Amino acid sequence: MTIPVFGSIIGGETDFTGDTIPVYNKFSGERIAEIHKASREVVGRAVANALHTFRTVKLSPVERSGILLKAAQLLKERKEQLAMSLVREVGRTIKDCRVEIDRAVATFTISAEEAKRIAGHCVPIAAQQGNENKLAFTVRVPVGVVCAITPFNNPINLTAHKIAPAIAAGNAVVLKPAEVTPVTVMAMVSILQEAGLPPGFLNVVHGLGQETGQYLLEDERIAMFTFTGSVGVGRHIKSTTGIRKVTLELGSNSPTIVHRDALNIGEIAELCALRGLSATNGQACISVQRLYVHKDIHDEFVAMLVRTAERMKVGNPEEEDTDIGPLISEKEAMRVEAWVNEAVAAGAKVLCGGKRDGTFYQPTIITDVKPDMKVMCQELFGPVVNVIPYDDIDWVFAQANDSKFGLQAGLFTSNLQLAMRAVYELEFGGVLINDVSTFRSDVMPYGGIKNSGIGKEGPRYTIEEMTDERIVVIKM
Ligand code: NAD
């Protein structure tokens, strides 16, 4: 059977030069595609073409909006085939992948709406003595060439969160998708072409981060980098790109707190299991990782959590009733196994799961954990939830904050005062009341503090990041 081979896309043409990297089905291990590694010369041409396009081709807000809306419609029409393509290259379940396509449709639609609302504001410059005969206002202008570098775990929606707002704002993009999951993204690139995006507004280069990614970082014609991925690479990007704009969406070890006055703890236990173990196979930066449960409800809650975890079906992600598929690679599954084993050797107790089979890791709940164990203080990125009992709310807030990360935190409570205290005292980019740390709407501002990154996503906020505010002063 012939498999698709993807090259770099430059100005609408495909460049098939460079060695190839195979892409595998993460469940069957079968080779499903190949990508050509972009050399420094190919990367240079992709950036030059994007810059030329940005400077010479202008699309009106209505045209940009129309293209993005058409793309949203095509994504929706092809949902089933796109979802299945994602299942194969990422290993996430079909249920989960359908949600990702729906969310990408939303991200494109919201970006299309935002394309028509980009505006500056009036500046009351006459408020300063001597400026009475001047008028001032700002306009928002696109930054130019935006480079988007994306991770493996949500390849479609996380890429949509970069390219749709970039196009809405009038920028040209050079995209480098994760080398292990580039296939479905290429379908999205074709959809944008089909929706009428002129060549050069979205160029794509493939390859390894240390090679192709590095060539991009070194290209001074790129005005802004928008990155989602690991902390180490984020730090490297920030230190390599000098005074250019950078937004970084990085990892976390997200806490969720279930207080004794939380309502419907059965539903909360199910949600925590779903969002910590099953969704993205636990490979999400806002996955429920540190789950603090008040002592008064702890035993009942944990029993329900374990029951839900034990009912989860681990297996072929293409099957409708599968809850957990394989992790992205055997190496990652071995890392998760090693971290859990290390915690157990230091006194942690496995309540369910705790076993690896090739690239699969069983849904796992552990307790008796300590803050300095890797499963607690580092980003776990697998189907494992740590449960920690507490009785002192000050202690639990301090524990939640005692992290080098700060992406999102969840708190379940029916006490408004406590909820509002959490809003101000929990040190995170987002605080979710009566929801898990994993909640994300594609409309809202999303992004972390500390090692979880800088800058916000969500189309309106990304457009702010991807435009410059230019001041205009008119002497009358
Ligand atoms: P990764 O950092 O290994 O790779 C991400 C991308 O960066 C890939 O395209 C890779 O090729 C590229 N890259 C790697 N080295 C590079 C270099 N030296 N220069 C330029 N580019 C380079 O991340 P991953 O394993 O694909 O994804 C998992 C990580 O992503 C986790 O840490 C997770 O928390 C994070 N993540 C964050 C969010 C968020 O919104 N905050 C969302 C999803 C994933």
Coordinates of C-alpha atoms and ligand atoms in Angstrom, one line a residue:
M1 CA 0.0 0.0 0.0
T2 CA 1.4 3.4 -0.9
I3 CA 1.5 5.9 2.0
P4 CA 1.2 9.7 1.8
V5 CA 4.5 11.5 1.6
F6 CA 4.5 15.2 2.8
G7 CA 7.1 17.8 1.8
S8 CA 7.5 21.4 2.8
I9 CA 4.8 23.8 1.4
I10 CA 6.2 27.0 0.1
G11 CA 4.0 29.5 -1.8
G12 CA 1.5 26.7 -2.5
E13 CA 4.2 24.4 -4.1
T14 CA 5.5 21.2 -2.4
D15 CA 9.2 20.7 -2.0
F16 CA 10.1 17.0 -1.7
T17 CA 13.9 17.5 -1.0
G18 CA 15.6 16.2 2.1
D19 CA 15.7 12.9 3.9
T20 CA 12.4 11.4 5.1
I21 CA 11.2 10.6 8.6
P22 CA 8.6 7.9 9.0
V23 CA 5.3 8.5 10.8
Y24 CA 3.7 5.5 12.6
N25 CA 0.3 4.4 13.7
K26 CA 0.7 4.6 17.5
F27 CA -1.5 1.6 18.1
S28 CA -0.5 -0.9 15.3
G29 CA 3.1 0.4 14.8
E30 CA 2.4 0.4 11.0
R31 CA 4.1 3.1 9.0
I32 CA 1.4 5.5 7.8
A33 CA 3.2 8.4 6.2
E34 CA 6.6 10.1 5.6
I35 CA 7.7 13.7 5.9
H36 CA 10.7 15.3 4.2
K37 CA 13.0 17.1 6.6
A38 CA 13.4 20.8 5.6
S39 CA 17.0 21.9 5.3
R40 CA 18.2 25.3 6.3
E41 CA 17.9 26.4 2.7
V42 CA 14.3 25.1 2.5
V43 CA 13.4 26.9 5.7
G44 CA 15.0 30.1 4.4
R45 CA 12.8 29.9 1.2
A46 CA 9.7 29.2 3.3
V47 CA 10.4 32.3 5.4
A48 CA 11.3 34.5 2.4
N49 CA 8.1 33.5 0.7
A50 CA 6.0 34.2 3.7
L51 CA 7.6 37.6 4.1
H52 CA 7.1 38.4 0.4
T53 CA 3.5 37.4 0.6
F54 CA 2.9 39.4 3.8
R55 CA 4.3 42.5 2.1
T56 CA 2.7 42.1 -1.3
V57 CA -0.7 40.4 -0.9
K58 CA -3.3 42.1 1.2
L59 CA -6.5 40.5 2.4
S60 CA -9.3 42.5 3.8
P61 CA -10.8 41.6 7.2
V62 CA -13.9 40.3 5.4
E63 CA -11.9 38.2 3.1
R64 CA -9.8 36.7 6.0
S65 CA -13.0 36.0 7.9
G66 CA -14.6 34.4 4.9
I67 CA -11.6 32.0 4.4
L68 CA -11.6 31.0 8.0
L69 CA -15.3 30.4 8.1
K70 CA -15.1 28.3 4.9
A71 CA -12.3 26.3 6.5
A72 CA -14.4 25.7 9.6
Q73 CA -17.2 24.4 7.5
L74 CA -14.9 22.0 5.6
L75 CA -13.4 20.8 8.9
K76 CA -16.9 20.1 10.1
E77 CA -17.9 18.2 6.9
R78 CA -14.7 16.0 7.1
K79 CA -14.9 15.5 10.9
E80 CA -15.1 11.7 10.8
Q81 CA -12.1 11.2 8.5
L82 CA -10.0 13.8 10.3
A83 CA -10.8 12.3 13.7
M84 CA -9.8 8.8 12.4
S85 CA -6.5 10.2 11.0
L86 CA -5.8 11.8 14.4
V87 CA -6.6 8.5 16.2
R88 CA -4.0 6.7 14.1
E89 CA -1.2 9.2 14.4
V90 CA -1.7 10.2 18.0
G91 CA -3.1 7.0 19.6
R92 CA -5.9 8.9 21.4
T93 CA -9.4 7.4 21.3
I94 CA -11.9 8.1 18.6
K95 CA -14.3 9.7 21.2
D96 CA -11.5 12.1 22.2
C97 CA -10.4 12.9 18.7
R98 CA -13.9 13.8 17.6
V99 CA -14.0 16.4 20.4
E100 CA -10.7 17.8 19.1
I101 CA -12.1 18.3 15.6
D102 CA -15.3 20.0 17.0
R103 CA -13.0 22.3 19.0
A104 CA -10.9 23.2 16.0
V105 CA -14.1 24.1 14.1
A106 CA -15.0 26.4 17.0
T107 CA -11.5 27.9 17.0
F108 CA -11.7 28.7 13.3
T109 CA -15.2 30.1 13.7
I110 CA -14.3 32.3 16.6
S111 CA -11.1 33.5 14.7
A112 CA -13.3 34.3 11.7
E113 CA -15.5 36.5 13.9
E114 CA -12.5 38.2 15.6
A115 CA -11.0 39.0 12.2
K116 CA -13.7 41.6 11.8
R117 CA -13.2 43.2 15.2
I118 CA -9.5 44.2 15.2
A119 CA -9.3 47.9 16.2
G120 CA -7.2 50.3 18.1
H121 CA -8.6 53.1 20.3
C122 CA -8.7 56.9 20.7
V123 CA -6.0 58.4 22.9
P124 CA -7.0 61.6 24.8
I125 CA -3.7 63.3 24.0
A126 CA -5.1 66.8 24.6
A127 CA -5.2 65.9 28.2
Q128 CA -1.5 67.0 28.3
Q129 CA -0.9 70.8 28.1
G130 CA 0.3 71.8 24.6
N131 CA -1.4 69.0 22.7
E132 CA -4.7 70.8 22.1
N133 CA -4.4 70.8 18.4
K134 CA -3.4 67.1 18.1
L135 CA -5.5 64.1 17.5
A136 CA -4.2 60.6 18.5
F137 CA -5.5 57.1 18.1
T138 CA -4.0 53.6 17.7
V139 CA -4.4 51.0 15.0
R140 CA -3.5 47.3 15.3
V141 CA -1.2 46.1 12.6
P142 CA -0.1 42.5 11.9
V143 CA 3.5 41.7 13.1
G144 CA 4.5 40.1 9.8
V145 CA 5.8 36.5 9.7
V146 CA 4.7 34.4 12.6
C147 CA 6.4 31.0 13.2
A148 CA 4.2 28.4 14.8
I149 CA 5.8 25.4 16.4
T150 CA 3.4 22.8 17.7
P151 CA 3.3 19.6 19.9
F152 CA 2.1 16.1 19.4
N153 CA -0.8 15.8 21.8
N154 CA -3.6 17.9 20.3
P155 CA -2.1 18.5 16.9
I156 CA -5.2 20.0 15.2
N157 CA -6.7 22.3 17.8
L158 CA -3.4 23.6 19.2
T159 CA -2.3 24.3 15.7
A160 CA -5.7 25.9 14.9
H161 CA -5.1 28.2 17.9
K162 CA -2.0 29.6 16.2
I163 CA -2.7 29.7 12.5
A164 CA -6.4 30.8 12.6
P165 CA -5.8 33.9 14.7
A166 CA -2.5 34.6 12.8
I167 CA -4.5 34.6 9.5
A168 CA -7.4 36.6 11.1
A169 CA -4.8 39.3 12.1
G170 CA -3.3 39.5 8.6
N171 CA 0.0 37.7 9.2
A172 CA 1.8 35.1 7.1
V173 CA 2.7 31.9 8.9
V174 CA 5.5 29.4 8.7
L175 CA 4.3 26.3 10.6
K176 CA 6.4 23.4 11.9
P177 CA 4.2 20.6 13.2
A178 CA 5.4 17.9 15.6
E179 CA 7.4 15.4 13.6
V180 CA 5.5 12.4 15.2
T181 CA 2.0 13.8 14.4
P182 CA 2.1 15.8 11.1
V183 CA -0.5 14.0 9.1
T184 CA -3.9 15.5 10.1
V185 CA -2.3 19.0 10.2
M186 CA -1.5 18.6 6.5
A187 CA -5.2 17.9 5.9
M188 CA -6.0 21.1 7.7
V189 CA -3.5 23.0 5.5
S190 CA -5.1 21.6 2.4
I191 CA -8.5 22.7 3.7
L192 CA -7.2 26.2 4.1
Q193 CA -6.0 26.2 0.6
E194 CA -9.3 24.9 -0.6
A195 CA -11.1 27.6 1.4
G196 CA -9.2 30.2 -0.6
L197 CA -6.2 31.2 1.5
P198 CA -3.7 32.6 -1.1
P199 CA -0.4 30.7 -1.4
G200 CA 2.3 32.0 0.9
F201 CA 0.1 32.9 3.8
L202 CA 0.6 29.4 5.3
N203 CA 4.0 27.8 4.5
V204 CA 4.9 24.5 6.2
V205 CA 8.3 23.0 7.0
H206 CA 8.7 19.5 8.5
G207 CA 11.5 18.0 10.5
L208 CA 13.1 17.5 13.9
G209 CA 13.1 20.3 16.4
Q210 CA 16.9 20.5 16.8
E211 CA 17.3 20.8 13.1
T212 CA 14.4 22.4 11.2
G213 CA 13.1 24.0 14.4
Q214 CA 16.6 25.5 15.1
Y215 CA 16.9 26.9 11.5
L216 CA 13.6 28.7 12.1
L217 CA 14.8 30.2 15.4
E218 CA 17.8 31.5 13.7
D219 CA 16.0 33.2 10.9
E220 CA 15.8 36.9 11.8
R221 CA 13.0 37.6 9.3
I222 CA 10.5 35.9 11.6
A223 CA 8.8 38.6 13.7
M224 CA 7.2 36.3 16.3
F225 CA 7.3 32.7 17.6
T226 CA 4.2 31.0 18.9
F227 CA 5.2 27.8 20.6
T228 CA 3.3 25.0 22.5
G229 CA 5.4 22.2 23.9
S230 CA 7.8 21.3 26.7
V231 CA 9.4 23.6 29.2
G232 CA 12.9 22.8 28.1
V233 CA 12.3 23.7 24.4
G234 CA 10.3 26.8 25.5
R235 CA 13.2 28.0 27.5
H236 CA 15.5 27.4 24.5
I237 CA 13.2 29.3 22.2
K238 CA 13.0 32.3 24.5
S239 CA 16.8 32.4 25.0
T240 CA 17.5 32.0 21.2
T241 CA 15.1 34.5 19.8
G242 CA 16.5 37.7 21.3
I243 CA 14.1 40.7 21.3
R244 CA 11.5 39.2 19.0
K245 CA 8.0 38.4 20.3
V246 CA 7.5 35.0 21.8
T247 CA 4.4 33.3 23.3
L248 CA 5.0 30.0 25.1
E249 CA 2.3 27.5 26.1
L250 CA 4.2 25.0 28.2
G251 CA 3.6 22.2 30.8
S252 CA 2.2 21.9 34.3
N253 CA 1.4 19.5 37.2
S254 CA -2.1 20.9 37.6
P255 CA -3.9 20.7 41.0
T256 CA -7.6 20.2 41.5
I257 CA -9.0 20.5 45.0
V258 CA -12.3 18.9 46.1
H259 CA -13.5 20.6 49.3
R260 CA -15.8 18.9 51.8
D261 CA -18.8 21.1 50.7
A262 CA -18.5 20.2 47.0
L263 CA -21.8 19.1 45.5
N264 CA -22.4 15.8 43.6
I265 CA -19.1 14.2 44.5
G266 CA -19.9 11.1 42.4
E267 CA -20.0 13.3 39.3
I268 CA -16.8 15.0 40.3
A269 CA -15.0 11.7 40.8
E270 CA -16.1 10.6 37.3
L271 CA -15.0 13.9 35.8
C272 CA -11.6 13.7 37.6
A273 CA -11.1 10.2 36.3
L274 CA -12.1 11.2 32.7
R275 CA -9.9 14.3 32.7
G276 CA -6.9 12.8 34.5
L277 CA -6.8 9.4 32.9
S278 CA -8.8 9.1 29.7
A279 CA -8.8 12.4 27.9
T280 CA -5.7 12.6 25.7
N281 CA -4.6 9.4 27.5
G282 CA -3.5 11.8 30.3
Q283 CA -1.1 13.6 28.0
A284 CA -2.5 17.1 28.5
C285 CA -0.7 20.0 30.1
I286 CA -3.9 20.7 32.2
S287 CA -4.6 17.1 33.0
V288 CA -5.8 16.4 36.6
Q289 CA -2.4 15.4 38.2
R290 CA -2.5 16.5 41.8
L291 CA -6.0 15.8 43.2
Y292 CA -6.4 17.2 46.8
V293 CA -9.6 15.7 48.5
H294 CA -10.9 16.9 51.9
K295 CA -10.6 14.2 54.6
D296 CA -14.4 14.2 55.3
I297 CA -15.2 13.0 51.8
H298 CA -11.9 11.3 50.9
D299 CA -12.7 7.6 51.4
E300 CA -16.0 7.7 49.6
F301 CA -14.6 9.9 46.8
V302 CA -11.5 7.7 46.3
A303 CA -13.7 4.6 46.1
M304 CA -15.7 6.2 43.3
L305 CA -12.6 7.4 41.5
V306 CA -11.0 3.9 41.6
R307 CA -14.3 2.3 40.5
T308 CA -14.4 4.6 37.5
A309 CA -10.8 4.0 36.6
E310 CA -11.1 0.2 36.9
R311 CA -14.1 0.3 34.5
M312 CA -12.0 2.1 31.8
K313 CA -11.3 0.1 28.7
V314 CA -7.7 0.2 27.6
G315 CA -7.0 -0.9 24.0
N316 CA -7.5 -0.1 20.3
P317 CA -8.3 3.6 20.1
E318 CA -10.3 3.1 16.9
E319 CA -13.0 1.2 18.8
E320 CA -15.9 3.3 20.1
D321 CA -15.9 2.0 23.6
T322 CA -12.2 2.4 24.3
D323 CA -11.3 4.9 27.0
I324 CA -7.5 4.9 26.9
G325 CA -5.2 4.2 24.0
P326 CA -1.4 3.9 23.7
L327 CA 0.9 6.7 24.8
I328 CA 2.8 8.5 22.1
S329 CA 5.8 6.1 22.4
E330 CA 7.1 3.2 24.4
K331 CA 9.8 5.4 25.7
E332 CA 7.2 7.8 27.2
A333 CA 5.3 4.8 28.7
M334 CA 8.5 3.5 30.2
R335 CA 9.2 7.0 31.7
V336 CA 5.7 7.0 33.3
E337 CA 6.3 3.5 34.6
A338 CA 9.7 4.5 36.1
W339 CA 8.3 7.5 37.9
V340 CA 5.4 5.5 39.4
N341 CA 7.8 2.7 40.5
E342 CA 10.1 5.3 42.0
A343 CA 7.3 6.8 44.0
V344 CA 6.2 3.4 45.2
A345 CA 9.8 2.6 46.3
A346 CA 9.6 5.8 48.3
G347 CA 6.4 4.9 50.1
A348 CA 3.5 5.7 47.6
K349 CA 0.6 3.2 47.3
V350 CA -1.0 2.2 44.0
L351 CA -4.8 2.0 44.4
C352 CA -5.4 0.8 40.9
G353 CA -3.4 0.3 37.6
G354 CA 0.4 0.8 38.0
K355 CA 1.2 -1.5 35.1
R356 CA 2.7 -1.0 31.6
D357 CA 2.2 -3.2 28.6
G358 CA 4.3 -1.9 25.7
T359 CA 3.1 1.6 24.8
F360 CA 0.0 1.2 27.1
Y361 CA -0.1 2.3 30.7
Q362 CA -3.0 1.3 32.8
P363 CA -5.2 4.0 34.3
T364 CA -3.5 4.5 37.7
I365 CA -4.5 6.2 41.0
I366 CA -1.8 6.6 43.6
T367 CA -1.8 7.9 47.1
D368 CA 0.6 8.4 50.1
V369 CA 2.7 10.6 47.7
K370 CA 5.1 13.3 48.8
P371 CA 5.5 16.7 47.1
D372 CA 9.1 16.0 46.0
M373 CA 8.3 12.8 44.1
K374 CA 8.5 13.1 40.3
V375 CA 4.9 12.1 39.9
M376 CA 4.0 15.1 41.9
C377 CA 6.4 17.9 41.2
Q378 CA 7.1 17.3 37.5
E379 CA 4.7 17.1 34.6
L380 CA 3.6 13.5 34.5
F381 CA 1.9 13.4 31.0
G382 CA 0.3 10.0 31.3
P383 CA -2.9 8.3 32.7
V384 CA -1.9 8.7 36.4
V385 CA -3.7 10.7 39.1
N386 CA -2.1 11.4 42.6
V387 CA -4.7 11.7 45.4
I388 CA -3.8 13.7 48.5
P389 CA -6.1 14.0 51.5
Y390 CA -6.2 17.3 53.4
D391 CA -8.1 19.0 56.2
D392 CA -6.6 22.5 56.3
I393 CA -7.6 24.8 53.5
D394 CA -4.5 27.1 54.0
W395 CA -2.3 24.1 53.7
V396 CA -3.9 22.9 50.5
F397 CA -3.7 26.3 48.9
A398 CA 0.0 26.4 49.8
Q399 CA 0.5 22.9 48.4
A400 CA -1.2 23.8 45.2
N401 CA 0.9 26.9 44.8
D402 CA 4.1 25.1 45.7
S403 CA 5.0 24.3 42.1
K404 CA 7.3 25.7 39.5
F405 CA 4.3 25.6 37.1
G406 CA 1.1 27.7 37.1
L407 CA -1.2 26.9 34.2
Q408 CA -4.6 26.1 35.6
A409 CA -6.1 25.0 39.0
G410 CA -9.6 23.6 39.8
L411 CA -11.6 23.9 43.1
F412 CA -14.9 22.3 43.8
T413 CA -16.8 24.0 46.6
S414 CA -20.2 25.4 47.4
N415 CA -18.8 28.2 49.5
L416 CA -18.7 31.5 47.6
Q417 CA -16.2 33.1 50.0
L418 CA -13.8 30.2 49.6
A419 CA -14.2 30.2 45.8
M420 CA -13.3 33.9 45.7
R421 CA -10.3 33.4 48.0
A422 CA -9.1 30.8 45.6
V423 CA -9.5 33.2 42.7
Y424 CA -7.0 35.6 44.3
E425 CA -4.7 33.2 46.2
L426 CA -4.1 30.4 43.7
E427 CA -1.2 31.4 41.6
F428 CA -2.2 30.2 38.1
G429 CA -3.1 31.5 34.7
G430 CA -6.7 30.2 35.2
V431 CA -8.7 29.2 38.3
L432 CA -11.7 27.0 37.6
I433 CA -14.4 26.9 40.2
N434 CA -16.5 23.8 40.3
D435 CA -14.5 22.3 37.5
V436 CA -11.3 20.5 37.0
S437 CA -8.0 22.1 36.0
T438 CA -8.5 20.6 32.5
F439 CA -11.4 22.8 31.5
R440 CA -10.7 25.0 28.5
S441 CA -13.1 26.8 26.3
D442 CA -11.6 27.9 23.0
V443 CA -13.0 31.5 23.5
M444 CA -11.3 32.2 26.8
P445 CA -7.8 33.6 27.5
Y446 CA -5.6 30.6 28.2
G447 CA -2.0 30.5 29.3
G448 CA 0.2 30.0 32.3
I449 CA 2.5 31.8 34.6
K450 CA 5.9 30.6 36.1
N451 CA 7.3 27.8 34.0
S452 CA 4.0 27.2 32.3
G453 CA 4.7 30.0 29.9
I454 CA 4.1 33.5 28.8
G455 CA 1.3 35.1 26.7
K456 CA -2.3 34.1 26.2
E457 CA -4.1 32.1 23.6
G458 CA -7.8 32.1 22.6
P459 CA -8.4 33.9 19.3
R460 CA -9.1 37.4 20.6
Y461 CA -6.0 37.2 22.9
T462 CA -3.8 35.6 20.4
I463 CA -4.7 38.4 17.9
E464 CA -3.6 40.9 20.5
E465 CA -0.3 39.0 20.8
M466 CA 0.1 38.8 17.0
T467 CA -0.5 42.5 16.3
D468 CA 1.4 45.6 17.2
E469 CA -0.4 48.6 18.6
R470 CA 0.7 51.5 16.4
I471 CA 0.1 55.1 17.7
V472 CA -1.0 57.7 15.2
V473 CA -0.7 61.4 16.0
I474 CA -2.2 64.0 13.7
K475 CA -1.3 67.7 14.1
M476 CA -4.2 69.7 12.9
Ligands
NAD1 P1 8.3 19.2 22.5 O1 8.7 20.4 23.3 O2 9.2 18.1 22.6 O3 8.0 19.5 21.0 C1 7.1 20.5 20.6 C2 7.6 21.1 19.2 O4 8.8 21.7 19.4 C3 7.8 20.0 18.2 O5 7.3 20.5 16.9 C4 9.3 19.9 18.1 O6 9.8 19.4 16.9 C5 9.7 21.3 18.4 N1 11.1 21.4 18.9 C6 11.8 20.5 19.7 N2 13.0 21.0 19.9 C7 13.1 22.2 19.3 C8 14.2 23.1 19.2 N3 15.4 22.9 19.7 N4 13.9 24.2 18.5 C9 12.8 24.5 17.9 N5 11.7 23.6 17.9 C10 11.9 22.4 18.6 O7 6.8 18.9 23.1 P2 5.9 17.6 22.8 O8 6.5 16.4 23.4 O9 5.6 17.5 21.3 O10 4.6 18.0 23.6 C11 4.4 17.8 24.9 C12 4.6 19.1 25.7 O11 3.8 20.1 25.3 C13 4.3 18.9 27.2 O12 5.3 19.5 28.0 C14 3.0 19.7 27.3 O13 2.8 20.2 28.6 C15 3.2 20.7 26.4 N6 1.8 21.3 26.0 C16 1.4 22.5 26.5 C17 0.2 23.0 26.2 C18 -0.3 24.3 26.7 O14 -1.2 24.8 26.1 N7 0.3 24.9 27.7 C19 -0.7 22.2 25.4 C20 -0.2 21.0 24.9 C21 1.0 20.5 25.2

